[in-house]
Short mmCIF file of C-alpha atoms in Angstrom, two decimals:
data_model
loop_
_atom_site.label_atom_id
_atom_site.label_comp_id
_atom_site.label_asym_id
_atom_site.label_seq_id
_atom_site.Cartn_x
_atom_site.Cartn_y
_atom_site.Cartn_z
CA MET A 1 186.80 185.71 114.97
CA PRO A 2 184.70 182.41 115.26
CA TYR A 3 182.06 181.46 117.85
CA PRO A 4 181.38 182.66 120.59
CA GLU A 5 182.01 186.18 119.09
CA THR A 6 180.40 185.43 115.65
CA THR A 7 178.22 182.77 113.96
CA ASP A 8 179.06 180.98 110.78
CA ALA A 9 176.14 182.01 108.38
CA PHE A 10 174.64 181.96 105.07
CA THR A 11 173.84 185.61 104.31
CA ILE A 12 172.43 187.76 101.69
CA THR A 13 174.52 190.87 100.79
CA ASP A 14 172.28 192.59 98.28
CA GLN A 15 168.54 192.70 98.36
CA LYS A 16 168.58 193.07 94.42
CA ASN A 17 170.06 189.62 94.47
CA TRP A 18 167.98 188.33 97.44
CA SER A 19 168.36 184.56 96.54
CA THR A 20 172.02 184.65 96.35
CA PHE A 21 173.68 183.52 99.71
CA LYS A 22 177.38 183.99 100.76
CA ARG A 23 178.73 181.98 103.65
CA GLN A 24 180.56 184.23 106.18
CA GLU A 25 181.12 184.93 109.87
CA VAL A 26 178.62 187.61 111.30
CA LYS A 27 178.81 189.18 114.66
CA LEU A 28 176.78 188.02 117.65
CA LYS A 29 175.72 190.31 120.33
CA PRO A 30 177.52 190.24 123.73
CA PHE A 31 176.60 187.27 125.76
CA GLU A 32 174.47 188.18 128.84
CA ASP A 33 173.26 186.62 132.02
CA HIS A 34 169.83 185.50 130.70
CA ASP A 35 171.09 184.47 127.18
CA VAL A 36 171.00 180.98 125.78
CA ASP A 37 173.36 179.90 122.90
CA ILE A 38 171.84 177.37 120.51
CA ALA A 39 173.77 175.08 118.02
CA VAL A 40 171.08 175.15 115.23
CA ASP A 41 169.73 171.94 113.79
CA ASP A 42 166.90 173.08 111.55
CA VAL A 43 165.18 176.44 110.62
CA HIS A 44 162.80 177.74 108.33
CA THR A 45 162.01 189.55 104.01
CA VAL A 46 164.86 188.86 101.90
CA THR A 47 163.04 190.48 98.76
CA GLY A 48 162.70 193.89 100.22
CA GLY A 49 158.96 193.62 99.95
CA TRP A 50 158.69 194.86 103.70
CA GLY A 51 161.49 197.54 103.38
CA GLU A 52 165.20 197.79 103.47
CA VAL A 53 167.09 195.53 105.86
CA PRO A 54 170.69 195.82 107.23
CA LEU A 55 173.37 193.85 105.28
CA PRO A 56 174.89 191.42 105.37
CA LEU A 57 171.90 189.62 106.92
CA CYS A 58 171.38 185.94 108.01
CA VAL A 59 167.77 185.10 107.82
CA GLY A 60 165.78 182.31 109.38
CA HIS A 61 163.32 182.84 112.36
CA GLU A 62 162.14 179.24 113.09
CA VAL A 63 165.05 177.57 114.83
CA VAL A 64 165.43 174.31 116.61
CA GLY A 65 168.66 173.18 118.19
CA LYS A 66 170.59 172.14 121.26
CA VAL A 67 171.58 174.47 124.16
CA ILE A 68 175.39 174.79 124.24
CA LYS A 69 175.79 177.63 126.78
CA THR A 70 173.67 179.35 129.29
CA GLY A 71 173.95 182.62 131.07
CA LYS A 72 174.50 182.58 134.97
CA ASN A 73 170.75 183.68 135.59
CA VAL A 74 169.16 181.17 133.20
CA LYS A 75 166.81 178.94 135.09
CA THR A 76 164.73 177.42 132.37
CA PHE A 77 167.28 175.32 130.49
CA LYS A 78 170.51 173.47 130.73
CA VAL A 79 173.19 172.51 128.30
CA GLY A 80 171.93 169.67 126.05
CA ASP A 81 168.23 170.68 126.07
CA ARG A 82 166.39 170.68 122.64
CA VAL A 83 164.85 174.06 122.24
CA GLY A 84 163.32 176.40 119.69
CA VAL A 85 163.18 180.08 118.92
CA GLY A 86 160.58 181.83 116.85
CA ALA A 87 160.44 185.32 115.21
CA GLN A 88 161.22 187.27 118.44
CA ILE A 89 164.43 186.77 120.26
CA ALA A 90 164.62 189.41 122.94
CA ALA A 91 162.73 192.35 124.70
CA ASP A 92 163.16 194.56 127.55
CA LEU A 93 160.47 192.64 129.36
CA THR A 94 159.77 195.60 131.74
CA CYS A 95 156.35 196.88 130.40
CA ASN A 96 153.13 195.79 132.08
CA ASN A 97 152.19 193.62 129.10
CA CYS A 98 155.43 191.58 129.49
CA LYS A 99 155.16 191.41 133.29
CA ASN A 100 151.57 189.90 132.80
CA GLY A 101 152.70 187.41 130.23
CA LYS A 102 151.16 189.17 127.37
CA GLN A 103 154.07 190.57 125.62
CA SER A 104 153.66 191.60 121.99
CA PRO A 105 156.12 192.34 119.24
CA ILE A 106 156.05 196.15 119.90
CA LYS A 107 158.82 197.63 117.63
CA LEU A 108 160.06 199.92 120.22
CA ARG A 109 160.62 197.21 122.82
CA THR A 110 161.55 194.15 120.93
CA VAL A 111 164.22 192.43 118.92
CA ASP A 112 163.39 190.39 116.06
CA THR A 113 165.34 187.11 115.40
CA TYR A 114 167.00 188.65 112.43
CA GLY A 115 167.67 192.21 111.09
CA SER A 116 166.88 193.89 114.32
CA PRO A 117 169.30 196.12 116.29
CA TYR A 118 170.18 195.44 119.98
CA PRO A 119 170.89 198.32 122.28
CA ASP A 120 174.66 198.15 121.55
CA GLY A 121 173.92 198.38 117.80
CA THR A 122 174.65 194.70 117.06
CA ILE A 123 172.25 193.42 114.47
CA SER A 124 170.43 190.08 115.24
CA GLN A 125 171.27 187.27 112.87
CA GLY A 126 168.87 184.30 112.14
CA GLY A 127 169.03 180.57 111.88
CA TYR A 128 170.59 180.08 108.45
CA SER A 129 173.83 179.68 110.71
CA SER A 130 175.65 177.63 113.01
CA HIS A 131 174.65 179.43 116.19
CA VAL A 132 171.90 181.65 117.60
CA ARG A 133 171.97 183.65 120.76
CA ALA A 134 168.54 184.26 122.41
CA HIS A 135 167.09 185.47 125.61
CA GLU A 136 165.74 182.52 127.69
CA TYR A 137 162.21 183.98 127.78
CA PHE A 138 161.92 183.60 123.99
CA THR A 139 163.46 180.04 123.85
CA PHE A 140 161.05 177.28 124.18
CA PRO A 141 161.35 173.51 125.20
CA ILE A 142 160.45 171.14 122.32
CA PRO A 143 158.42 168.08 123.46
CA ASP A 144 160.30 164.94 122.86
CA ASN A 145 157.67 163.27 120.50
CA ILE A 146 157.80 166.33 118.09
CA PRO A 147 160.46 165.75 115.46
CA THR A 148 162.84 168.56 115.01
CA GLU A 149 162.16 169.23 111.32
CA LEU A 150 158.39 169.37 112.12
CA ALA A 151 158.73 171.60 115.13
CA ALA A 152 160.78 174.30 113.43
CA PRO A 153 157.96 175.65 111.27
CA MET A 154 155.55 175.98 114.10
CA LEU A 155 157.71 178.53 115.94
CA CYS A 156 156.50 181.30 113.74
CA ALA A 157 153.94 180.01 111.31
CA GLY A 158 152.21 177.76 113.97
CA ILE A 159 152.05 180.31 116.73
CA THR A 160 150.94 183.13 114.32
CA VAL A 161 147.63 181.32 113.79
CA TYR A 162 147.43 179.46 117.16
CA SER A 163 147.31 182.78 119.00
CA PRO A 164 144.33 184.38 117.34
CA LEU A 165 142.56 181.06 117.21
CA VAL A 166 142.53 180.70 120.98
CA ARG A 167 142.03 184.34 121.60
CA LEU A 168 138.89 184.34 119.50
CA GLY A 169 137.55 181.29 121.09
CA ALA A 170 138.22 178.44 118.87
CA GLY A 171 136.65 175.29 120.27
CA PRO A 172 133.72 172.95 120.41
CA GLY A 173 130.59 174.51 119.04
CA LYS A 174 132.44 177.14 117.10
CA HIS A 175 132.31 177.23 113.20
CA ILE A 176 135.47 178.99 111.92
CA ALA A 177 136.44 179.87 108.27
CA ILE A 178 140.12 179.71 107.33
CA VAL A 179 141.03 181.78 104.33
CA GLY A 180 143.98 180.29 102.33
CA VAL A 181 145.86 176.97 102.73
CA GLY A 182 149.52 177.60 102.70
CA GLY A 183 152.34 177.83 105.25
CA LEU A 184 150.11 179.58 107.77
CA GLY A 185 146.80 178.16 106.54
CA HIS A 186 147.64 174.50 106.99
CA PHE A 187 148.55 175.14 110.49
CA ALA A 188 145.34 176.91 111.08
CA VAL A 189 143.17 174.20 109.75
CA MET A 190 144.89 171.60 111.91
CA PHE A 191 145.02 173.63 115.15
CA ALA A 192 141.42 174.79 114.84
CA ALA A 193 140.26 171.25 114.20
CA ALA A 194 142.34 169.97 117.07
CA LEU A 195 140.88 172.50 119.40
CA GLY A 196 137.44 171.01 118.50
CA ALA A 197 135.97 173.71 116.21
CA ASP A 198 134.13 172.99 112.93
CA VAL A 199 136.49 174.22 110.14
CA THR A 200 135.62 175.50 106.67
CA VAL A 201 138.29 176.49 104.20
CA ILE A 202 137.74 179.49 101.87
CA SER A 203 140.00 179.45 98.84
CA HIS A 204 139.94 181.23 95.53
CA THR A 205 140.25 177.87 93.49
CA PRO A 206 139.48 174.27 94.14
CA SER A 207 143.18 173.17 93.82
CA LYS A 208 143.71 172.57 97.57
CA LYS A 209 140.35 171.10 98.40
CA ASP A 210 141.73 167.62 99.02
CA ASP A 211 144.65 168.97 101.15
CA ALA A 212 142.19 171.13 103.14
CA LEU A 213 139.93 168.13 103.95
CA LYS A 214 143.00 165.91 104.79
CA LEU A 215 144.15 168.61 107.31
CA GLY A 216 140.81 168.59 109.09
CA ALA A 217 138.38 170.92 107.33
CA LYS A 218 134.83 169.76 107.01
CA ASN A 219 133.74 172.10 104.25
CA PHE A 220 135.46 173.95 101.27
CA ILE A 221 134.19 177.10 99.66
CA ILE A 222 135.62 178.52 96.42
CA SER A 223 135.61 182.31 96.64
CA GLY A 224 136.41 182.57 92.91
CA GLU A 225 132.90 181.61 91.99
CA LYS A 226 130.16 184.21 91.49
CA ASP A 227 128.11 185.07 94.50
CA TRP A 228 130.01 182.58 96.56
CA HIS A 229 129.07 184.25 99.84
CA LYS A 230 125.30 184.35 99.32
CA SER A 231 124.68 180.82 100.40
CA HIS A 232 126.81 181.13 103.61
CA GLN A 233 125.38 184.19 105.29
CA PHE A 234 125.69 184.40 109.03
CA GLU A 235 127.52 181.09 109.21
CA PHE A 236 130.89 181.64 110.83
CA ASP A 237 131.79 182.82 114.32
CA PHE A 238 134.92 184.34 112.94
CA ILE A 239 137.21 184.31 109.86
CA LEU A 240 140.95 183.84 110.15
CA ASN A 241 142.63 185.04 106.92
CA THR A 242 146.11 183.63 106.27
CA ALA A 243 146.35 184.90 102.58
CA ASP A 244 148.49 187.73 101.63
CA ALA A 245 146.37 188.92 98.69
CA TYR A 246 143.77 190.59 100.73
CA HIS A 247 143.95 193.73 98.62
CA LYS A 248 142.00 191.69 95.94
CA PHE A 249 139.28 190.80 98.42
CA ASP A 250 135.69 192.04 98.53
CA LEU A 251 135.77 192.47 102.20
CA PRO A 252 131.90 193.14 102.66
CA ALA A 253 131.19 189.74 101.01
CA TYR A 254 133.25 187.96 103.52
CA PHE A 255 131.61 190.02 106.42
CA THR A 256 128.22 188.67 105.39
CA THR A 257 129.31 185.19 106.17
CA MET A 258 129.96 185.90 109.80
CA LYS A 259 127.42 185.85 112.68
CA ILE A 260 126.53 189.08 114.35
CA GLY A 261 129.62 190.63 116.10
CA GLY A 262 131.93 188.33 113.85
CA ARG A 263 135.58 189.26 113.54
CA PHE A 264 137.68 189.15 110.43
CA HIS A 265 141.21 188.57 111.55
CA THR A 266 144.28 188.59 109.30
CA VAL A 267 147.54 187.09 109.93
CA GLY A 268 148.60 187.24 106.30
CA PHE A 269 150.65 190.26 105.60
CA GLY A 270 151.13 191.17 101.88
CA ASP A 271 153.06 193.91 100.13
CA HIS A 272 149.77 195.90 99.49
CA PRO A 273 147.43 197.77 101.90
CA LEU A 274 143.94 196.57 102.67
CA PRO A 275 141.24 197.46 100.10
CA SER A 276 139.37 200.79 100.73
CA ILE A 277 136.13 200.02 102.59
CA ASP A 278 133.31 202.35 103.94
CA ALA A 279 132.54 202.23 107.66
CA GLN A 280 129.02 201.38 106.90
CA ALA A 281 130.06 197.89 105.76
CA PHE A 282 130.80 196.96 109.40
CA ALA A 283 127.47 198.04 110.59
CA PRO A 284 124.87 195.53 109.38
CA GLY A 285 126.39 192.73 111.45
CA GLN A 286 128.52 194.77 113.93
CA TYR A 287 131.62 193.33 112.41
CA TYR A 288 135.21 193.80 113.53
CA ILE A 289 138.44 193.63 111.58
CA GLY A 290 141.96 192.94 113.21
CA ALA A 291 145.40 191.61 112.82
CA SER A 292 148.15 190.03 114.91
CA HIS A 293 151.67 188.68 114.51
CA ILE A 294 153.04 185.71 116.43
CA GLY A 295 152.07 185.22 120.06
CA ASN A 296 153.25 185.25 123.58
CA ARG A 297 155.21 182.73 125.69
CA PRO A 298 152.20 181.06 127.53
CA GLU A 299 150.60 180.60 123.98
CA MET A 300 153.74 179.04 122.63
CA LEU A 301 153.96 176.61 125.21
CA ALA A 302 150.37 175.53 125.08
CA MET A 303 150.61 175.19 121.28
CA LEU A 304 153.44 172.93 121.74
CA LYS A 305 151.59 170.86 124.29
CA LEU A 306 148.61 170.57 121.89
CA VAL A 307 150.82 169.48 119.04
CA SER A 308 152.44 166.91 121.30
CA GLU A 309 149.18 165.63 122.66
CA LYS A 310 147.30 165.47 119.30
CA ASN A 311 150.25 164.32 117.38
CA ILE A 312 149.85 167.09 114.83
CA LYS A 313 152.42 166.99 111.89
CA SER A 314 153.56 169.85 109.97
CA TRP A 315 153.63 169.35 106.08
CA VAL A 316 157.24 169.92 105.49
CA THR A 317 159.83 169.52 102.75
CA PRO A 318 163.40 169.17 104.14
CA ILE A 319 166.36 170.68 102.24
CA ASP A 320 170.02 170.49 103.10
CA ILE A 321 171.45 173.75 104.18
CA SER A 322 174.03 175.17 101.83
CA GLU A 323 174.30 178.27 99.56
CA ALA A 324 172.34 176.33 96.86
CA GLY A 325 169.84 174.96 99.47
CA CYS A 326 168.99 178.49 100.81
CA LYS A 327 168.74 179.69 97.33
CA GLU A 328 166.27 177.00 96.40
CA VAL A 329 164.13 177.48 99.48
CA VAL A 330 163.65 181.28 99.11
CA GLU A 331 163.06 181.18 95.26
CA ARG A 332 160.43 178.25 95.78
CA VAL A 333 158.75 180.22 98.60
CA TYR A 334 158.57 183.26 96.40
CA LYS A 335 156.86 181.27 93.63
CA ASN A 336 154.64 179.54 96.24
CA ASP A 337 156.15 176.21 95.13
CA VAL A 338 155.90 174.35 98.52
CA ARG A 339 153.32 172.14 100.32
CA TYR A 340 153.45 173.76 102.79
CA ARG A 341 156.77 174.68 104.62
CA PHE A 342 160.52 174.04 104.01
CA THR A 343 163.01 172.99 106.80
CA LEU A 344 166.64 173.42 106.33
CA THR A 345 168.41 170.35 107.75
CA ASN A 346 171.73 168.57 108.23
CA TYR A 347 173.61 171.37 109.89
CA ASP A 348 176.22 169.05 111.52
CA LYS A 349 177.23 168.12 107.89
CA VAL A 350 178.15 171.71 107.16
CA PHE A 351 179.07 173.16 110.41
CA GLY A 352 180.21 170.20 112.28
CA LYS A 353 179.53 169.02 115.72
CA ARG A 354 179.11 172.24 117.92
CA THR A 355 179.65 172.28 121.75
#
């Protein structure tokens, strides 16, 4: 059965062949009163690095498109609105955190945009598809002056760095270090600078120095050099790590570059655990370490407002959606062959006009 029971999707059917996509219809969850159906225009764990996933699976968790149907209780959107969905698509919204606008992707209470079961057992399917069905609370209006292909990558990568930046106090008078310049890191540098902070990038090699400075960093530190940290002691208010190779980090060296009470916060999640570290390493500067994933609705709306007002532009490479296009995207991301995000485009060319 076609839409509205299913979505026309490019799926993986075998994690061992994680870059081979098959086009097929996959089931959508039953339509409910607070749901919004989106005809996808652009999007941005298929390798198994984070564990097994239900198959067949349609990935893609940075989605922008037009609303084509709303549930009877939807108050936020109307048909024709341009909207976006990030990495979370539903939740029960009954806990105190949600009621206070501070919802978090708690595994027992949330539905991820793809590969996550709904209460009826239906598996959520992502944005490499013709249609996405989302709860209105996790659907966001896209400001008119943000191009669709640039907005999509902000809905996961963007909010993932924006949230800790604002929670940790990025702004005028703050000196922040961003570790890594990639899909996450390039947003972190732009957002931190737009918020008024002084930004230093820490990277293992000098290969991205020019990019870092163009993005808004004022300084660049090469952590691959011997004793790199010794000339930067007590310099940063906090460090935001966006790299996934933290298992190779000498964390105490990073700690010494922070002011008293500094926080080392990671949003990069690799396939390996954090390195072993003694509790004593935290004591000299009363350091803290933490992590986060995506952000809440008020933060998403504030991020999009900042992007609109400051005219912030994602660094994006567009690729037409197709089986070959999906394959190219995931393989090049796996090889880190992108500066700094891909956006799949030209959905109407493949799926036709959807109403």
